[in-house]
Coordinates of C-alpha atoms in Angstrom, one line a residue:
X1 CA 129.7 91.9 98.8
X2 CA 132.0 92.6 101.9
X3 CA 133.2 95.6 100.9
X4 CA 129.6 97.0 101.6
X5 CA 129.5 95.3 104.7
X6 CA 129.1 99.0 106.7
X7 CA 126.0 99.3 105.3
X8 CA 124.2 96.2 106.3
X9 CA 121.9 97.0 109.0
X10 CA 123.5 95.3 112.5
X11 CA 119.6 95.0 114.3
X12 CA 118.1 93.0 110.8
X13 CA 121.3 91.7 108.6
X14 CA 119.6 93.3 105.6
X15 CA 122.1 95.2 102.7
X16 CA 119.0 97.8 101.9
X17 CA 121.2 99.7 99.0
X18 CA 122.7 96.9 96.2
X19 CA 120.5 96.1 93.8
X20 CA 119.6 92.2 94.5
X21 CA 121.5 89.5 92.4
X22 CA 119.4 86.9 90.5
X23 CA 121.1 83.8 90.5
X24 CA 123.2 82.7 87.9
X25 CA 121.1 79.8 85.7
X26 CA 123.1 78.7 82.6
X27 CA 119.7 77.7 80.8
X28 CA 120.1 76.7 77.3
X29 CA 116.5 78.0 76.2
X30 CA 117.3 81.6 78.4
X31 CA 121.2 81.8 75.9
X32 CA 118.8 81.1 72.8
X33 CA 116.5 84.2 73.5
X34 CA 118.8 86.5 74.3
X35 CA 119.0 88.4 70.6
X36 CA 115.5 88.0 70.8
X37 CA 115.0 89.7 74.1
X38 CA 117.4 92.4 72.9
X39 CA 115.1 93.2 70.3
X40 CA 112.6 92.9 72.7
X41 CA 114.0 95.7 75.0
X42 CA 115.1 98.1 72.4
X43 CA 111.8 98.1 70.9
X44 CA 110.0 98.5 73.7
X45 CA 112.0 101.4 75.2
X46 CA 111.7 103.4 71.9
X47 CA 107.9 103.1 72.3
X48 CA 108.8 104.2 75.6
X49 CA 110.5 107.0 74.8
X50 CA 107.6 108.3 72.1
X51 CA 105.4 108.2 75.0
X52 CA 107.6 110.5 76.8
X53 CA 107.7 113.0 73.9
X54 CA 104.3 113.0 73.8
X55 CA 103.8 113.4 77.5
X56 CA 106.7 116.0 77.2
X57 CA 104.3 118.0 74.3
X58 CA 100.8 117.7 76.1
X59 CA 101.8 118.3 79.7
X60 CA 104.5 120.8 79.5
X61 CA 104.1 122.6 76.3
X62 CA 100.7 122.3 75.5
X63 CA 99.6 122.9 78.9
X64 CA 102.0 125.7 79.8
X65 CA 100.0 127.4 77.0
X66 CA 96.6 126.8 78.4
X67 CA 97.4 128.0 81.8
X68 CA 95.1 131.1 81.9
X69 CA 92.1 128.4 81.9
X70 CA 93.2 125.7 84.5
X71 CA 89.9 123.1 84.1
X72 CA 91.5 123.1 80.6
X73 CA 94.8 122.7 81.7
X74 CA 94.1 119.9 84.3
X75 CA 92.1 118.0 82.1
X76 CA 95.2 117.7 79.1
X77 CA 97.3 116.7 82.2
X78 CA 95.2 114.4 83.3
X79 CA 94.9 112.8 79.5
X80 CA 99.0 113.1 79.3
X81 CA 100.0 111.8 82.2
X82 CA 97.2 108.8 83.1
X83 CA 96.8 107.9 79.8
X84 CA 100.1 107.5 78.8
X85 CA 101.5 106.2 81.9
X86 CA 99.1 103.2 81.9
X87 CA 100.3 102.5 78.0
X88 CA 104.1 103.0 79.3
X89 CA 103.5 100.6 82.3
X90 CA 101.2 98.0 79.5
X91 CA 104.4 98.1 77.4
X92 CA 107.1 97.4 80.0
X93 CA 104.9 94.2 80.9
X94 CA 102.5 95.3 83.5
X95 CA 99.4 94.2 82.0
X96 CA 97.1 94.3 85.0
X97 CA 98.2 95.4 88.0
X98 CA 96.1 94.0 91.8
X99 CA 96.0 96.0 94.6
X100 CA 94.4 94.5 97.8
X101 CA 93.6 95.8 101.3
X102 CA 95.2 94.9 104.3
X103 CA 92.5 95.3 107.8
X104 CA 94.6 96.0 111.0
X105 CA 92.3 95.2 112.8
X106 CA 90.0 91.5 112.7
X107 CA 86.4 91.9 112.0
X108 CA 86.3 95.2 110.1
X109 CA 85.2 95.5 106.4
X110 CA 87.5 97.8 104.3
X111 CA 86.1 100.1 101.6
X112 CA 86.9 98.8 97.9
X113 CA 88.6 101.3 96.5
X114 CA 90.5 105.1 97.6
X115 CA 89.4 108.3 96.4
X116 CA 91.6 110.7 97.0
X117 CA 90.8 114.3 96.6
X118 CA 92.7 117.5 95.7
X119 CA 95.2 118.2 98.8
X120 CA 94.9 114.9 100.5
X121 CA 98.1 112.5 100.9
X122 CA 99.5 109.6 99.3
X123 CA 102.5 107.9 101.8
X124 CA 104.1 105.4 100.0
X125 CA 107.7 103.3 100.9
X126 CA 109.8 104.0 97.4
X127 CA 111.6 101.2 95.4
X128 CA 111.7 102.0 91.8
X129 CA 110.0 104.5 89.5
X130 CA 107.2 101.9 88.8
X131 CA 105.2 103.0 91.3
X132 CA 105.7 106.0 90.5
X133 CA 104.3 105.5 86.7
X134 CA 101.6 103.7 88.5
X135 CA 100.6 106.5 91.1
X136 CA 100.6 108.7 88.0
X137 CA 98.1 106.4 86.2
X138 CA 95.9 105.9 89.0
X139 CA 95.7 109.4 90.8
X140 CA 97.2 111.4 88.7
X141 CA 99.0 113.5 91.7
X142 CA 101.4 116.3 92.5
X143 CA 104.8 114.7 93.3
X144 CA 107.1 116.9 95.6
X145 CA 110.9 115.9 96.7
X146 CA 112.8 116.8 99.4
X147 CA 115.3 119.1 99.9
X148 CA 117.9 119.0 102.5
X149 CA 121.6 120.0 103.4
X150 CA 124.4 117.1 101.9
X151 CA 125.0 114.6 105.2
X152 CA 128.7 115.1 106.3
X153 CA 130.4 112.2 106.6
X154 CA 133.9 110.9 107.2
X155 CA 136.0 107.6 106.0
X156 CA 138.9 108.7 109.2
X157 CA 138.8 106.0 112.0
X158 CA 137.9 107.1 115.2
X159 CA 135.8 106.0 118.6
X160 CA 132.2 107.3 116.5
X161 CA 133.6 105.3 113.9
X162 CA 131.5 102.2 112.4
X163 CA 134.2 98.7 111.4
X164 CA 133.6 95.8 110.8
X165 CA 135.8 93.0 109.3
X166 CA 134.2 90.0 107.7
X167 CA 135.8 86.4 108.0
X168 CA 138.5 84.8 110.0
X169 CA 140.6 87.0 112.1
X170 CA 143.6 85.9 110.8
X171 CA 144.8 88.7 108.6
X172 CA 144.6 86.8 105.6
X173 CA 141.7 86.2 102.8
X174 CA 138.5 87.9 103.5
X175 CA 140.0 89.0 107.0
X176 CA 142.4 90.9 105.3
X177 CA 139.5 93.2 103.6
X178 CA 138.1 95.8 105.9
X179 CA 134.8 97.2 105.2
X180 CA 133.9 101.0 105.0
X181 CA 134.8 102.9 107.9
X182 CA 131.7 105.3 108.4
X183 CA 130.9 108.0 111.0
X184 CA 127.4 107.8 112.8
X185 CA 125.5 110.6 111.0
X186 CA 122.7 111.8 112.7
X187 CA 119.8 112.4 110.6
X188 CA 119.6 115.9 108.5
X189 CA 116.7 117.8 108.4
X190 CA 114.6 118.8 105.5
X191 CA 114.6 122.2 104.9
X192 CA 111.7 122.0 102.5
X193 CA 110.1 120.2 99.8
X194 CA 110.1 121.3 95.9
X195 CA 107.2 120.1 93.3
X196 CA 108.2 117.8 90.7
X197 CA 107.2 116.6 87.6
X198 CA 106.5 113.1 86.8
X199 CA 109.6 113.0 84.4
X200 CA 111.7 114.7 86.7
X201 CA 111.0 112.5 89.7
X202 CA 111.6 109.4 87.6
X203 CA 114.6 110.5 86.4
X204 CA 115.8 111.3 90.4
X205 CA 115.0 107.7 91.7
X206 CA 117.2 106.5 93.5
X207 CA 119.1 110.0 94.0
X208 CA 119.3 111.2 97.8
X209 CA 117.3 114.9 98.7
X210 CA 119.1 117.7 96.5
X211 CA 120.9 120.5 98.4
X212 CA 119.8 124.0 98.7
X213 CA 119.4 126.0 95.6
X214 CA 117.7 129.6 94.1
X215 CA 114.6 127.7 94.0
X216 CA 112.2 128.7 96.3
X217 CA 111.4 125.9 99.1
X218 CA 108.0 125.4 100.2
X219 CA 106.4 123.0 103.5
X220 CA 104.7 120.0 102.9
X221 CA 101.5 121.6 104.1
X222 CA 101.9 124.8 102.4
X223 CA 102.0 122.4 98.9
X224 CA 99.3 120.4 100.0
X225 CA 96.9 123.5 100.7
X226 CA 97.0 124.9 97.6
X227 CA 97.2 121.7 95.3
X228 CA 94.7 121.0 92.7
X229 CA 95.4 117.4 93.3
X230 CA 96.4 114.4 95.9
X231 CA 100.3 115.1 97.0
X232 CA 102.5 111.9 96.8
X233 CA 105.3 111.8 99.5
X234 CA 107.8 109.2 99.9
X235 CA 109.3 110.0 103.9
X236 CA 112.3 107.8 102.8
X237 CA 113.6 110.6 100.6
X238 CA 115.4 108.1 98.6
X239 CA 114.7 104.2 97.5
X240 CA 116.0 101.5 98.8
X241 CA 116.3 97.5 97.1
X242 CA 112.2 96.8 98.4
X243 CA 114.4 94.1 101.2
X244 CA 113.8 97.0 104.3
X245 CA 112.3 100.0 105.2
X246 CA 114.4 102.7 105.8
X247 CA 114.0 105.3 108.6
X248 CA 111.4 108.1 107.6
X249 CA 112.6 111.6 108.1
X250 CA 110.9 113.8 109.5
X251 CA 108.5 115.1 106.5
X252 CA 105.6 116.2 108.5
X253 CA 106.6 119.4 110.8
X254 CA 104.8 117.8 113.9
X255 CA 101.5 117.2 112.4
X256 CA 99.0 116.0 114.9
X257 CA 97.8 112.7 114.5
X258 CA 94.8 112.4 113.8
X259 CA 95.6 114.9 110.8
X260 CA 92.7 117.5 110.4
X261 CA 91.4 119.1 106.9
X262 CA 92.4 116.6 104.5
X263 CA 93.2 112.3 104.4
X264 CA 96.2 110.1 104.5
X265 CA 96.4 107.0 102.0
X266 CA 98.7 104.4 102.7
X267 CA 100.0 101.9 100.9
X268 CA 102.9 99.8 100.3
X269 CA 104.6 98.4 97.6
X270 CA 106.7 94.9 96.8
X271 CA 108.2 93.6 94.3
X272 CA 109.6 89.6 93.9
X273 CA 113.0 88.9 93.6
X274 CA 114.8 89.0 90.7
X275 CA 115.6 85.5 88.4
X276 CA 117.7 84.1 86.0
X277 CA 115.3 85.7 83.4
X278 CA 113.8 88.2 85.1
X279 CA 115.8 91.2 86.4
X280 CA 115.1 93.3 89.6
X281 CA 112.6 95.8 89.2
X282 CA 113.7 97.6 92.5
X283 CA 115.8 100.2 91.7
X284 CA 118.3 101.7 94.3
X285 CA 121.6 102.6 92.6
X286 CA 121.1 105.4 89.9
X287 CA 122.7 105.7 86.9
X288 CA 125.3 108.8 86.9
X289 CA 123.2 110.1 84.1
X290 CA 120.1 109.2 81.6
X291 CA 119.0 107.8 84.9
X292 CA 116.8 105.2 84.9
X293 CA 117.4 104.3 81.2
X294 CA 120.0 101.4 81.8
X295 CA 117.2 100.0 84.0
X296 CA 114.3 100.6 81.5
X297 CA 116.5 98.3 79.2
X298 CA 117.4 95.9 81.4
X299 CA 113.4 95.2 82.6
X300 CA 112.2 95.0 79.4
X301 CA 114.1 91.9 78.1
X302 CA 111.7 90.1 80.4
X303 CA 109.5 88.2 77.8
X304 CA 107.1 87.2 80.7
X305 CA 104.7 89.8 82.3
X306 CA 105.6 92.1 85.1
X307 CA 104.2 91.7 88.3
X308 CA 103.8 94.4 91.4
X309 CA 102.4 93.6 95.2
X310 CA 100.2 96.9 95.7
X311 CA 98.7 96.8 99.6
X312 CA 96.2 99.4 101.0
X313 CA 95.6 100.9 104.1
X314 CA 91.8 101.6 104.4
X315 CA 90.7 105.3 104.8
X316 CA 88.8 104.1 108.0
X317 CA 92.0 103.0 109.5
X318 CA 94.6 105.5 108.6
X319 CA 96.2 108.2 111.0
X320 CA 93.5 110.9 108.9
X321 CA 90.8 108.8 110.8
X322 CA 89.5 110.4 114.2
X323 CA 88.9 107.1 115.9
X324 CA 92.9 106.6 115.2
X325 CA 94.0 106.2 118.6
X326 CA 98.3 106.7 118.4
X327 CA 99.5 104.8 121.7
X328 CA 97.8 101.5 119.3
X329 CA 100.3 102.1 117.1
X330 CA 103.4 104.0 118.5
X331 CA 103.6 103.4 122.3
X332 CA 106.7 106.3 123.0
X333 CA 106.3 109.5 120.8
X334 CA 108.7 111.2 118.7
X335 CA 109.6 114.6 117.1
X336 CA 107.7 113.8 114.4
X337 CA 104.8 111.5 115.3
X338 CA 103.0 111.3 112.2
X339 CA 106.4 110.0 110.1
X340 CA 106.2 107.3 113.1
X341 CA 103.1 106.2 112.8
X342 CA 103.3 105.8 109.1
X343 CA 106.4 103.8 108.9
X344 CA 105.0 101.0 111.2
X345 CA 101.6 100.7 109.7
X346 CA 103.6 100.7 106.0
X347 CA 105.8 97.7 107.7
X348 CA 102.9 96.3 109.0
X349 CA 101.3 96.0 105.9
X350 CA 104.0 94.5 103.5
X351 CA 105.7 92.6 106.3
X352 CA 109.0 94.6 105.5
X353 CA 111.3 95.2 108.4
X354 CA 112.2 98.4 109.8
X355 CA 116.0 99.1 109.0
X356 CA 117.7 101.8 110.5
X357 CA 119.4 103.3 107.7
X358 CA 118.4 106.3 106.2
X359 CA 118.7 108.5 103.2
X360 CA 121.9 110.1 104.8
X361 CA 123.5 106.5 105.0
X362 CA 122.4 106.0 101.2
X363 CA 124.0 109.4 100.3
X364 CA 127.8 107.3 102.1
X365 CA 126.5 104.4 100.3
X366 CA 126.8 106.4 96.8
X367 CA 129.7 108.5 97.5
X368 CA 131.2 104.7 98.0
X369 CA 129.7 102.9 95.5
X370 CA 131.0 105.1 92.7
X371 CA 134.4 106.0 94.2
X372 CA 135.6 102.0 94.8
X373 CA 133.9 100.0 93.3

């Protein structure tokens, strides 16, 4: 739309925030399912939601309890959170889900499957909570978000000022609309990272880094030493619609490249645009609250199964690996090289361009979005 036109990306034309439109089909056969789809999706997000009480009950009752014995209390995490994330994910239509391996570099052979261990890292782009239900059923991880100061930005027009005005520049029509006026914000840093839960970082996709708070904040590292599990990070620190790949912050602290004492998995994840009868599984606007609910209901009126493009970065070729040379992959270096080197081999490997918005832009985008739309 060409209100939003501030926030498409000048070097790549891509909008990275809206949710993408499927095209409007009027389908005769699509109008005649639609009660039944809405049965469909009601019943399916009430199975949903026992799953979630039950998750709720082993996990975070049940497993507060047992917390003097922590083998005990890992393994009824492990059977309330893989368990019933891989049911949640078989109801909402994912029946199998693929993952394949993508070589950088010709003639290698890649291992067939990741093992990662307690303290290692997961880098993932982020597009929905999908993935994360899926990371949760695979790895069973620690999830952290960030936490950072609220971007500062401005809608006054001056010379730092972004406009642009869509159409004929006649001052009539779509001339007449001018887009967003937005000040250049220069990235914020994170002031820490928080451990989530897998509820609570469902319910906060698509939400930009919190602010500040009495909770005490804690290094990436620092988590990562004294986890009992692989750490998921997502160095966007917010999702965007799956079309780009926003800028990385600056999650690592200068970590040297190759890392030492633990791996780095990388992967990337895709999803196919939405159609007439399938809606978009990305998920970059939240809902103001019950978030993602509305989106839960709207994915599971799909009658046909869910499908998700998983890619892999082999162990042997990931910045963890001490043959990783970093002038192969990032020729001018960075404050924070490791966030670098990630981003590209994650663009690399699901052919996503680099866009460069990031989750200070989406924080505009939001403040936008729910003020004038």
């Amino acid at each position: 739309m060409e209100k939003f036109s501030s926030f498409r990306d000048p070097g790549t034309g891509i909008q990275p925030f809206l949710a993408p439109v499927p095209p409007q089909e009027r389908d005769l056969f699509v109008t005649i399912l639609t009660p039944i789809k809405a049965v469909v999706a009601v019943t399916r997000t009430a199975v949903i939601i026992v799953l979630i009480s039950i998750h709720f009950v082993l996990v975070h009752v049940i497993g507060f309890i047992c917390r003097p014995v922590p083998p005990l209390q890992d393994a009824i995490s492990w059977l309330g959170t893989v368990l019933l994330a891989r049911l949640a994910l078989y109801v909402i239509g994912f029946w199998s889900v693929s993952t394949e391996f993508i070589v950088r570099k010709r003639g290698k052979i890649s291992e067939n499957k990741w093992s990662p261990r307690a303290g290692d890292l997961i880098v993932s782009n982020w597009s929905s909570w999908i993935e994360v239900l899926w990371l949760a059923y695979k790895y069973n991880p620690l999830f952290v978000l960030p936490v950072a100061n609220a971007p500062v930005a401005s809608s006054t027009r001056d010379a730092s000022s972004i406009s642009y005005t869509p159409g004929r520049k006649t001052g009539t029509g779509s001339a007449a609309i001018s887009s967003f006026d937005r000040v250049l914000i220069s990235p914020e840093v994170i002031r820490g990272f928080r451990q989530a839960s897998l509820l609570e970082i469902i319910s906060s996709t698509g939400k930009t880094p919190s602010a500040p708070s009495s909770v005490p904040l804690r290094s990436l590292d620092d988590i990562r030493r004294s986890a009992r599990r692989p750490v998921v990070v997502f160095p966007e620190c917010t999702t965007s619609n799956g079309r780009g790949l926003l800028r990385f912050a600056d999650v690592f602290n200068g970590a040297s490249v190759p890392t030492k004492g633990y791996n780095m998995f990388l992967m990337c994840v895709r999803y196919d645009p939405p159609t007439a009868s399938q809606p978009s599984l990305s998920h970059s606007v939240p809902a103001a609250t019950l978030n993602p609910l509305r989106h839960l209901l709207q994915i599971c009126t799909s009658l046909s199964p869910q499908s998700i493009s998983i890619r892999q970065l082999p162990l042997s070729e990931s910045p963890s690996s001490q043959l990783f040379i970093v002038n192969e992959v990032v020729p001018e270096p960075r404050s924070d090289v490791l966030a670098e080197v990630c981003a590209v081999l994650i663009a690399r490997m699901g052919k996503m361009k680099r866009v460069g918005f990031g989750w200070e832009d989406k924080y505009a985008f939001l403040d936008f979005y729910r003020g004038r739309r």
